[in-house]
XYZ file of C-alpha atoms in Angstrom:
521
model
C 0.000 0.000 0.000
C 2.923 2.621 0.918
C 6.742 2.417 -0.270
C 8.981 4.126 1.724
C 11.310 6.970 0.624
C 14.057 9.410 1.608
C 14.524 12.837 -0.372
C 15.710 16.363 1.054
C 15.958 15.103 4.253
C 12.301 14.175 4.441
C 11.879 10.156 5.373
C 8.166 9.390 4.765
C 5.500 6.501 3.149
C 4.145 7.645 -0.007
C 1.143 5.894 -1.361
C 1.115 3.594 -4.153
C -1.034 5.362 -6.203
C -1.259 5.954 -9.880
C -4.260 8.752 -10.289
C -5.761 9.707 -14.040
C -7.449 12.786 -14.812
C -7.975 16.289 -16.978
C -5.016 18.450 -17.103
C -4.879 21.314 -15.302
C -7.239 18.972 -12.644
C -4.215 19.299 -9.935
C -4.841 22.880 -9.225
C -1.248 24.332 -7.487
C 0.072 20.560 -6.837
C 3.022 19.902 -9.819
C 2.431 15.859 -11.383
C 5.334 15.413 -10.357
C 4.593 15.933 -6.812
C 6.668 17.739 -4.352
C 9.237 15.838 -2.784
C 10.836 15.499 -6.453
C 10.313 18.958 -7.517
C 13.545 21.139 -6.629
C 10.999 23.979 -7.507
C 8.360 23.669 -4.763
C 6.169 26.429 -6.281
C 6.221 24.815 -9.047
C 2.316 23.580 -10.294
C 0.971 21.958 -13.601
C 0.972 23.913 -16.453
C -2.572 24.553 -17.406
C -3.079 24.962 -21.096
C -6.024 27.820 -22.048
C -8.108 28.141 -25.273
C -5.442 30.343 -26.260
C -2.292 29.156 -27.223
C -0.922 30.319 -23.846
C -0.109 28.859 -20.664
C -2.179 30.030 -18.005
C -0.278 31.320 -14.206
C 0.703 28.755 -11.882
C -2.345 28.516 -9.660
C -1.374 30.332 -6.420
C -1.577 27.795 -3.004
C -4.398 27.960 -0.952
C -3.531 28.898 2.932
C -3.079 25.287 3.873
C -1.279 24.400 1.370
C 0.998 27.046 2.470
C 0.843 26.242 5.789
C 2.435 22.657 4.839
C 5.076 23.900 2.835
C 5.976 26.368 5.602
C 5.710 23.748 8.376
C 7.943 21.285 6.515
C 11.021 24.170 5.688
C 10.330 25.129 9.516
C 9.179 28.518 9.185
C 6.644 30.358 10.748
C 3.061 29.754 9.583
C 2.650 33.192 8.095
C -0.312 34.452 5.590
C 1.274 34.676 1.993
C 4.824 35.772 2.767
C 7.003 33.530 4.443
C 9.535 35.139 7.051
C 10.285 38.878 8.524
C 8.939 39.500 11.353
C 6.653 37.628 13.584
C 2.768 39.529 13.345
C -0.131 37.414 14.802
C -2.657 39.401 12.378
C -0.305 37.230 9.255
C 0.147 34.314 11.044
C -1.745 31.366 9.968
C -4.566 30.040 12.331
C -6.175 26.876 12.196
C -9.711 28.478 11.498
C -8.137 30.677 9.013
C -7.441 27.353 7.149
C -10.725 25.922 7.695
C -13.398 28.662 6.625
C -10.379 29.224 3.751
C -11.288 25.448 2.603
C -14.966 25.256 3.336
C -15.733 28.391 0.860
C -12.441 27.871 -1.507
C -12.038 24.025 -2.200
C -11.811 23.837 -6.587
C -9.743 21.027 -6.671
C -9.488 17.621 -4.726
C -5.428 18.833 -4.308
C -6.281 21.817 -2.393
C -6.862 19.933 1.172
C -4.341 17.221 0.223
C -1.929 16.959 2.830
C 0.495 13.958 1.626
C 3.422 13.969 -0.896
C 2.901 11.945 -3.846
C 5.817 9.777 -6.273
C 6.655 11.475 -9.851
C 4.678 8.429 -11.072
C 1.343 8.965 -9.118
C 0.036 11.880 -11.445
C -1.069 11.325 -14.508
C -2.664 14.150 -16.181
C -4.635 13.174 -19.871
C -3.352 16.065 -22.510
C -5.115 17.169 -25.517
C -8.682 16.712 -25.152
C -9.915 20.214 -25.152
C -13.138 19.324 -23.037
C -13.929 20.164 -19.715
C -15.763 17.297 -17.703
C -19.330 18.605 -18.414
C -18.152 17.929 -22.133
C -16.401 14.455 -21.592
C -20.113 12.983 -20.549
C -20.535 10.100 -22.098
C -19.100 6.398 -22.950
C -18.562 7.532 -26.581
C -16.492 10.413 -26.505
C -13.659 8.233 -24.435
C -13.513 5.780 -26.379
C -10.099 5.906 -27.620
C -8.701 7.763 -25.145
C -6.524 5.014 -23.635
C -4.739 4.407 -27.118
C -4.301 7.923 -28.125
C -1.017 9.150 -28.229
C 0.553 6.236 -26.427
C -1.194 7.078 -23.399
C -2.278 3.309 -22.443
C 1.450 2.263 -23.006
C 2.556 5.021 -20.247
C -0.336 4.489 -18.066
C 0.663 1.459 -17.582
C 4.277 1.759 -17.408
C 3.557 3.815 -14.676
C 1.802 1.087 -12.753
C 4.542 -1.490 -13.464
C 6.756 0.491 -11.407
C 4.687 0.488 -8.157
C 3.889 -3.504 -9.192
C 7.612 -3.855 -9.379
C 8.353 -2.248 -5.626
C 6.289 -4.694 -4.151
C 7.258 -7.838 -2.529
C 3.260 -9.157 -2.273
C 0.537 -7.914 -4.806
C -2.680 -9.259 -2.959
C -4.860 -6.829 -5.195
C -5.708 -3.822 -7.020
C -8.062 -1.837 -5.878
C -9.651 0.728 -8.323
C -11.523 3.934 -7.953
C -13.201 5.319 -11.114
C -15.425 7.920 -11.688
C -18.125 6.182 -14.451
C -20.162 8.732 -15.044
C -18.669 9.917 -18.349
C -16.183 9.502 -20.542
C -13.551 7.987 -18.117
C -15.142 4.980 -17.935
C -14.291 3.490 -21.591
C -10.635 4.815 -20.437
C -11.061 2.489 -17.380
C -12.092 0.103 -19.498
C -9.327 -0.184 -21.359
C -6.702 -0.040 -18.881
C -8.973 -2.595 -16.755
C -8.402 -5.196 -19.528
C -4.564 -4.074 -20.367
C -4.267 -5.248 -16.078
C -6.178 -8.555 -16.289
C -4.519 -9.292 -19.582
C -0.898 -8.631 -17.704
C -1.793 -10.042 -14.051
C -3.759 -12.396 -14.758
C -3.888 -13.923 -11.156
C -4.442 -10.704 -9.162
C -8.098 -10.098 -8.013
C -9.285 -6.300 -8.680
C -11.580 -4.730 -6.491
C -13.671 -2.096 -8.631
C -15.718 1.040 -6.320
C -17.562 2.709 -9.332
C -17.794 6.285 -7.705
C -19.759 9.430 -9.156
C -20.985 12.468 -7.475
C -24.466 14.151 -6.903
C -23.983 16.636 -9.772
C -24.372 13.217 -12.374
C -27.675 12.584 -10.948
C -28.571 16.036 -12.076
C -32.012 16.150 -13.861
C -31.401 16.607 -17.512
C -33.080 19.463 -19.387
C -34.577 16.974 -22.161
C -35.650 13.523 -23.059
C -32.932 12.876 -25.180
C -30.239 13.534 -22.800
C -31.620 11.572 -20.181
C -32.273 8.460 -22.730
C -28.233 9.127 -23.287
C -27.227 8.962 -19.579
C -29.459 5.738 -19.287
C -27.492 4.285 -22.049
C -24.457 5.610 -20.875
C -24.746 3.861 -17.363
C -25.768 0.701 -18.647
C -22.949 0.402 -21.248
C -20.327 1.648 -18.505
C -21.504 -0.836 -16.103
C -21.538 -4.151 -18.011
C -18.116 -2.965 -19.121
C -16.827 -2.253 -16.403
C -17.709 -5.179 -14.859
C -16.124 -7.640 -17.270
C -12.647 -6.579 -15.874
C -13.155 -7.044 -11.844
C -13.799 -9.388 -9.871
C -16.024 -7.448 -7.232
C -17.741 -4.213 -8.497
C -19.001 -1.955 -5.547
C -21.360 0.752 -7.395
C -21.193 4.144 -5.060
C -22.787 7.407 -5.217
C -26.403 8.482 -4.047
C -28.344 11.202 -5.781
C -28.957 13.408 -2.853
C -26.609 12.331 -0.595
C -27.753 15.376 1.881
C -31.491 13.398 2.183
C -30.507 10.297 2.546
C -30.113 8.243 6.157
C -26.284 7.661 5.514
C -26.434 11.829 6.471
C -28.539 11.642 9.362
C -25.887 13.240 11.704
C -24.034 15.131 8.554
C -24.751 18.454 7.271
C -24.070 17.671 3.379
C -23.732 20.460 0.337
C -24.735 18.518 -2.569
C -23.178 20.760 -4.888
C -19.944 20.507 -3.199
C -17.521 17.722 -4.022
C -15.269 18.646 -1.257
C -18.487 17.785 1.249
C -19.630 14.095 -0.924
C -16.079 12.948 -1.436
C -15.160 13.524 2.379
C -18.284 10.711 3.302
C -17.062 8.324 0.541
C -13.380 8.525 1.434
C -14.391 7.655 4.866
C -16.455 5.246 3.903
C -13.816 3.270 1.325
C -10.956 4.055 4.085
C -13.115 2.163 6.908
C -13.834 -1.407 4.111
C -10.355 -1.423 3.573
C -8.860 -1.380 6.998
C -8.996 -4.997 6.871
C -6.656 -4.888 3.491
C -3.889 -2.871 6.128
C -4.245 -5.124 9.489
C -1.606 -7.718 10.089
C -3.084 -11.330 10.093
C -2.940 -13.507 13.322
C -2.478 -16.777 13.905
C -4.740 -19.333 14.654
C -4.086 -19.287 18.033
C -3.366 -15.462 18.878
C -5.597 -13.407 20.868
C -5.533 -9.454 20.309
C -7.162 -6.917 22.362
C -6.782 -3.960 19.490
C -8.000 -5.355 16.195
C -9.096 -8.869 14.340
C -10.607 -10.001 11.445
C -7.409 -9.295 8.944
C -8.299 -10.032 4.992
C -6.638 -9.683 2.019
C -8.226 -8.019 -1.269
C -8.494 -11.821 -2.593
C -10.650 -12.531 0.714
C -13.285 -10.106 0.180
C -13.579 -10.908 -3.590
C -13.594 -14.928 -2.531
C -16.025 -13.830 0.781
C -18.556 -12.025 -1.565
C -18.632 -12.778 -5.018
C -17.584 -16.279 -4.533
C -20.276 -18.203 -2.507
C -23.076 -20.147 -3.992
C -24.785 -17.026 -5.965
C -21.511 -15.910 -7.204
C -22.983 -12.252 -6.587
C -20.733 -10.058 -8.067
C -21.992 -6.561 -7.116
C -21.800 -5.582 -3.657
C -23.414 -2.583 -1.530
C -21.885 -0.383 0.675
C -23.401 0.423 4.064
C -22.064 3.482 6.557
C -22.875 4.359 10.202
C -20.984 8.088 10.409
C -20.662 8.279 13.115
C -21.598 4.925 14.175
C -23.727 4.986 17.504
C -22.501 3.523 21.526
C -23.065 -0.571 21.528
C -24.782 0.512 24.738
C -27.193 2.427 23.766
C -30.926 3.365 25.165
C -33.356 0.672 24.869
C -35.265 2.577 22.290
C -32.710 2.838 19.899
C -31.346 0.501 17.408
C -28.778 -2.064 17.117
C -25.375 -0.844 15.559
C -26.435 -3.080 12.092
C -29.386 -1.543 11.952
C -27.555 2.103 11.352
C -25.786 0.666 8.492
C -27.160 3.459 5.658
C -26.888 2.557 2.154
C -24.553 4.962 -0.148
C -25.093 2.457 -3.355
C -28.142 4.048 -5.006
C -31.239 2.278 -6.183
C -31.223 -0.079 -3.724
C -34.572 -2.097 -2.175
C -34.873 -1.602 1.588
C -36.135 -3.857 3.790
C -35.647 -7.011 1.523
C -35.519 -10.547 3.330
C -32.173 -12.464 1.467
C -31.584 -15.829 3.196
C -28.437 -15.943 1.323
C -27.384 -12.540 1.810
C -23.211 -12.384 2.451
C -22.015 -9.218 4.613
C -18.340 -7.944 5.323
C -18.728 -5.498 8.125
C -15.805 -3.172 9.456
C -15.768 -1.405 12.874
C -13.529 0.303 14.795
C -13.343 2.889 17.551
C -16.752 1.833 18.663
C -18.051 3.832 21.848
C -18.768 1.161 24.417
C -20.092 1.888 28.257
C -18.875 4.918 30.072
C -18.552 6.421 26.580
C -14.877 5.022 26.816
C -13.926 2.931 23.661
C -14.638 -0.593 23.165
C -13.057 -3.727 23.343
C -12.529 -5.699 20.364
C -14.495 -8.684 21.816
C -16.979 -6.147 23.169
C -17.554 -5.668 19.519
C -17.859 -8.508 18.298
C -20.567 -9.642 21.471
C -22.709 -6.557 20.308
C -22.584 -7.281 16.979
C -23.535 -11.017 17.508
C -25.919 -10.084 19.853
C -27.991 -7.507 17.151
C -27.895 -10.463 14.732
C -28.665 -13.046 17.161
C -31.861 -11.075 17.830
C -32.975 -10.544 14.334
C -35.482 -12.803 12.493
C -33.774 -11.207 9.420
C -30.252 -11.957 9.138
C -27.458 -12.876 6.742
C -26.194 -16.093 5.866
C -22.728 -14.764 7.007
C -20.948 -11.906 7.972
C -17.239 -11.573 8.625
C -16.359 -8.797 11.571
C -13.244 -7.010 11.262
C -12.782 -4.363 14.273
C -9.973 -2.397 15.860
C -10.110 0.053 18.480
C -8.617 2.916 16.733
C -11.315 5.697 15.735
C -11.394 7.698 12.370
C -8.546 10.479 12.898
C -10.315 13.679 11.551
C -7.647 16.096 10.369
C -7.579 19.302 9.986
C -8.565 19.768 5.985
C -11.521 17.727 6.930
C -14.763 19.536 5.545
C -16.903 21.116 8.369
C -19.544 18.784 7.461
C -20.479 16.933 11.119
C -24.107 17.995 12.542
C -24.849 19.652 15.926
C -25.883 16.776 17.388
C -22.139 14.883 17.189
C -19.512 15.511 20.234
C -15.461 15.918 20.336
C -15.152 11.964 19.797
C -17.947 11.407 17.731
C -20.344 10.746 20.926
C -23.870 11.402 19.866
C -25.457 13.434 22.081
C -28.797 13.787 23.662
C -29.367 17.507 22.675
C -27.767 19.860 19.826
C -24.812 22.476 20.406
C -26.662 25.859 19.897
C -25.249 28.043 17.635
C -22.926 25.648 15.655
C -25.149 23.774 12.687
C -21.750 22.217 10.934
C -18.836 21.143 13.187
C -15.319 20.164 11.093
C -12.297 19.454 12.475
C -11.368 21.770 15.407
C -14.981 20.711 17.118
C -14.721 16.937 15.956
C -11.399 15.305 16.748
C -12.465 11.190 15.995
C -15.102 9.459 14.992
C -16.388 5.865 15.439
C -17.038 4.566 12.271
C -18.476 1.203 10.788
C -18.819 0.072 7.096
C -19.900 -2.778 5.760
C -20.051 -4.624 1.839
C -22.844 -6.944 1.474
C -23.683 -9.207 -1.664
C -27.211 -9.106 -1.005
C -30.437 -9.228 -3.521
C -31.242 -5.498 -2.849
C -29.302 -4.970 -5.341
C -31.909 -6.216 -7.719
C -33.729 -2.880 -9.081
C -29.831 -1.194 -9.902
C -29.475 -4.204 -11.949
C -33.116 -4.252 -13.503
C -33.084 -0.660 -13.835
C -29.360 -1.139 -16.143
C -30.698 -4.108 -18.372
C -34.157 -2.194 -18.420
C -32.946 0.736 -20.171
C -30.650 -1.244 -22.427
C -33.097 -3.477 -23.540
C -35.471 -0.065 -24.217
C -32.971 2.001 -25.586
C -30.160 0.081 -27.649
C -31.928 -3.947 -28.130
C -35.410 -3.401 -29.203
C -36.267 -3.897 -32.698
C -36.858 -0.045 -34.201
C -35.124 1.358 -30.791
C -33.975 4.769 -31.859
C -30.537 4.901 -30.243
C -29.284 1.820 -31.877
C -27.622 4.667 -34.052
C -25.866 5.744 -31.070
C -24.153 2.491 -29.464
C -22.852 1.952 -33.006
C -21.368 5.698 -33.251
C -19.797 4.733 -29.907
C -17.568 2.231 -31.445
C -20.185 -1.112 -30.557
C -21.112 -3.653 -33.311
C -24.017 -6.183 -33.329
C -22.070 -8.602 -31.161
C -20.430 -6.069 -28.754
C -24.777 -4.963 -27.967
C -25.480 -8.548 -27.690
C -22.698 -9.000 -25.562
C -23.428 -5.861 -23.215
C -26.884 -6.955 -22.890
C -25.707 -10.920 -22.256
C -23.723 -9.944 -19.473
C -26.208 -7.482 -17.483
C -29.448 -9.936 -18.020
C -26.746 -12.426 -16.076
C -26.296 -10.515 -13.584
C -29.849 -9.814 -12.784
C -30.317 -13.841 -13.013
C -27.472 -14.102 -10.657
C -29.388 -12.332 -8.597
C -32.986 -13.671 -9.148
C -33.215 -16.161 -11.230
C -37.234 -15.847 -11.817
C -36.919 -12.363 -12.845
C -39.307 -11.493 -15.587
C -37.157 -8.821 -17.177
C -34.007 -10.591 -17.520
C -36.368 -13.519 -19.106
C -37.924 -10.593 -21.703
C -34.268 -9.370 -22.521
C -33.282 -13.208 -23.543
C -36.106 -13.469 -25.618
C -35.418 -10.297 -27.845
């Protein structure tokens, strides 16, 4: 997950990473990071409409702030030295209302270094993302301009670094035209690693829920997300679909105080959310026989693919559940079991839906136990036995992976916490007057708990995918059959889109009528 490195007299982990996006999309941050960069104002040059290159983009205070910190200066506001004057110096608040109204790009409260081969910025497209919308116009991305050849040169030298590979894990944004790119590189990793599991979170924002102004567009995005997903999926071995429309309305926000519109606030709760399902990737295994008081339940990548996609069912698209902050395992009688604040953040999912065969991993760690003090591991695991034990309603498994240690909140952390959440992520009987958001210097930790389940809730995302194919690219006379073959898809390729969603929805229920009507066509 981390290598190790030593440059300018800074020792540090840096992540294994390789990141793909627009240039220009790294705001002040260079692509070829910091610790590299003998320059350290230094950014990404931004190319305009005009022939021109645009300014460096000027750092935001925090940003300064950490590039003061580490030449160990004083934390002053845009000049750095001179004399000492507490109306320049930089204040913590300063740094948070500077990133809750001033947040354009994901780099601006990024607070790690990152390798020379981390950044990959994609040159030449003159589009912005509300242009680059669709599965069509990235098509050929990936082979353009030898991109796919250094893409994924740049991913043979983390591979290389590593002693173990027990996975990839992969993050894309499938809402437009990455997805095809994704695609592509997807099968260029299978094709090369042929052994190594990947672990797919398809991830997309509020703002591609939007409601589209006319009939046509929305047929599009129907198309789109069908077509993305069935690819997609052909190149993982676990897909976890993520993103909810209104993310603000729904339960998984019930102590949040979520901005739809802003990315910074949305990416903060899935970050969390994909940080807490993959402690188990970052634990150290025990033995048989070993006993730890801190943490259990240790799995590799492989594990989780094996765990959910590979029981009877052979379920291969999984739903992510959040509890942010998760609640005390003790408490009132009233209230409800810590399982039973697990909130959805997979969209068009059925609630309330009996599954006898139902496979759940569940993560939690610095749960609240009595005295508000935090929990044991085995007091964990009792309480979470002891909510399922209860339940007439309950999975056929569920693999518990807990530690003590709570959710960290630093200081770039959007102020996104409700009034009704303490110092440590308590929940408390009555609100804080006056304070409707709380970030970072209110809310030090969190408990959190996650969960993946392969469950058939997932039935009306699947239905809803192979629904709109069917309507809009099988169906004899269908008038965007026009438009899957201007996006590069012959007979075969449809046939082969549609095969492999109507499985999935048979995967899932076998009698279901439309998967039956989609064979028939």
């Amino acid at each position: 997950m981390f290598s190790t490195v030593q440059v300018k007299r800074i020792r540090g982990h840096l992540h294994r990473l390789l990141s793909i996006d627009f240039q220009g999309s790294l705001g002040s941050v260079s692509s070829k990071g910091t610790l590299y960069n003998e320059d350290s104002n230094a950014s990404s040059e931004v190319v305009t409409w005009a022939i021109h290159a645009s300014e460096p983009r000027k750092k935001n205070l925090f940003l300064q702030s950490l590039y003061q910190e580490e030449q160990g200066a004083p934390l002053m506001n845009g000049i750095n030295g001179g004399a000492k004057d507490s109306q320049n110096e930089i204040q913590d608040t300063d740094i948070v209302n500077c990133l809750d109204t001033g947040v354009q790009f994901w780099t601006d409260f990024s607070k790690v270094h990152y390798h020379p081969q981390s950044l990959y910025e994609v040159n030449g497209l003159w589009m912005d993302a509300q242009e680059f919308d669709n599965y069509g116009i990235g098509q050929d991305v990936f082979m353009e301009n030898l991109r796919g050849e250094e893409i994924c040169d740049r991913l043979r030298f983390f591979i290389e670094e590593c002693d173990h590979v027990q996975g990839f894990q992969f993050i894309v944004d499938d809402s437009g035209g990455f997805s095809p790119l994704a695609v592509d590189f997807l099968e260029s990793v299978v094709d090369e690693y042929t052994n190594t599991p990947v672990l797919l979170y398809a991830v997309r924002g509020p703002s591609s829920h939007m409601n589209l102004s006319s009939r046509k567009q929305k047929v599009v995005r129907d198309l789109h997300d069908a077509v993305s997903f069935s690819r997609l999926s052909s190149f993982c071995k676990l897909i976890v679909p993520i993103g909810l429309p209104f993310l603000s309305r729904s339960k998984a926000s019930t102590f949040l105080n979520i901005k739809d519109e802003s990315p910074y606030h949305c990416s903060a709760v899935y970050a969390v959310a994909l940080h807490s399902t993959s402690l188990p990737f970052r634990m150290e295994a025990l033995g048989p026989t070993a006993d730890s008081s801190d943490v259990c339940g240790a799995v590799d990548v492989n594990g989780i693919v094996q765990m959910l996609a590979g029981q009877s069912r052979h379920n291969m698209v999984a739903i992510l559940d959040v509890a942010m902050p998760s609640p005390s395992l003790t408490g009132r009688q009233n209230e409800q079991s810590l399982p039973a604040n697990l909130h959805t953040l997979t969209s068009e999912v059925a609630e309330d839906m009996d599954d006898l065969q139902a496979v759940e991993s569940m993560i939690v760690h610095g749960a609240i136990g009595s005295g508000g003090c935090t929990a044991s591991v085995s007091d964990v695991k009792n309480a979470i036995h002891g909510a399922y034990g209860s339940e007439t309603s309950r999975p056929m498994f569920c693999h518990l992976s807990a530690a003590r240690c709570p959710l960290p909140i630093p200081l770039p952390f959007p102020s996104i916490f409700g009034n009704l959440v303490g110092q440590h992520g308590e929940l408390l009987a009555s609100p804080i007057l006056g304070s409707a958001s709380r970030g970072s210097l209110d809310v030090h930790s969190i408990p959190m708990a996650a969960r993946m389940r392969s469950s058939s809730a997932i039935l009306p995302f699947l239905e809803n995918r192979l629904g709109n194919f069917r309507k809009f690219g099988i169906e004899r006379g269908c008038p965007r059959t026009e438009l899957l073959r201007s996006w590069g898809f012959g007979k075969d390729e449809v046939e082969d889109i549609g095969e492999t969603l109507s499985k999935m929805v048979r995967t899932v229920n076998p009698q279901s009528e439309i998967s039956s009507d989609s064979d028939s066509n």
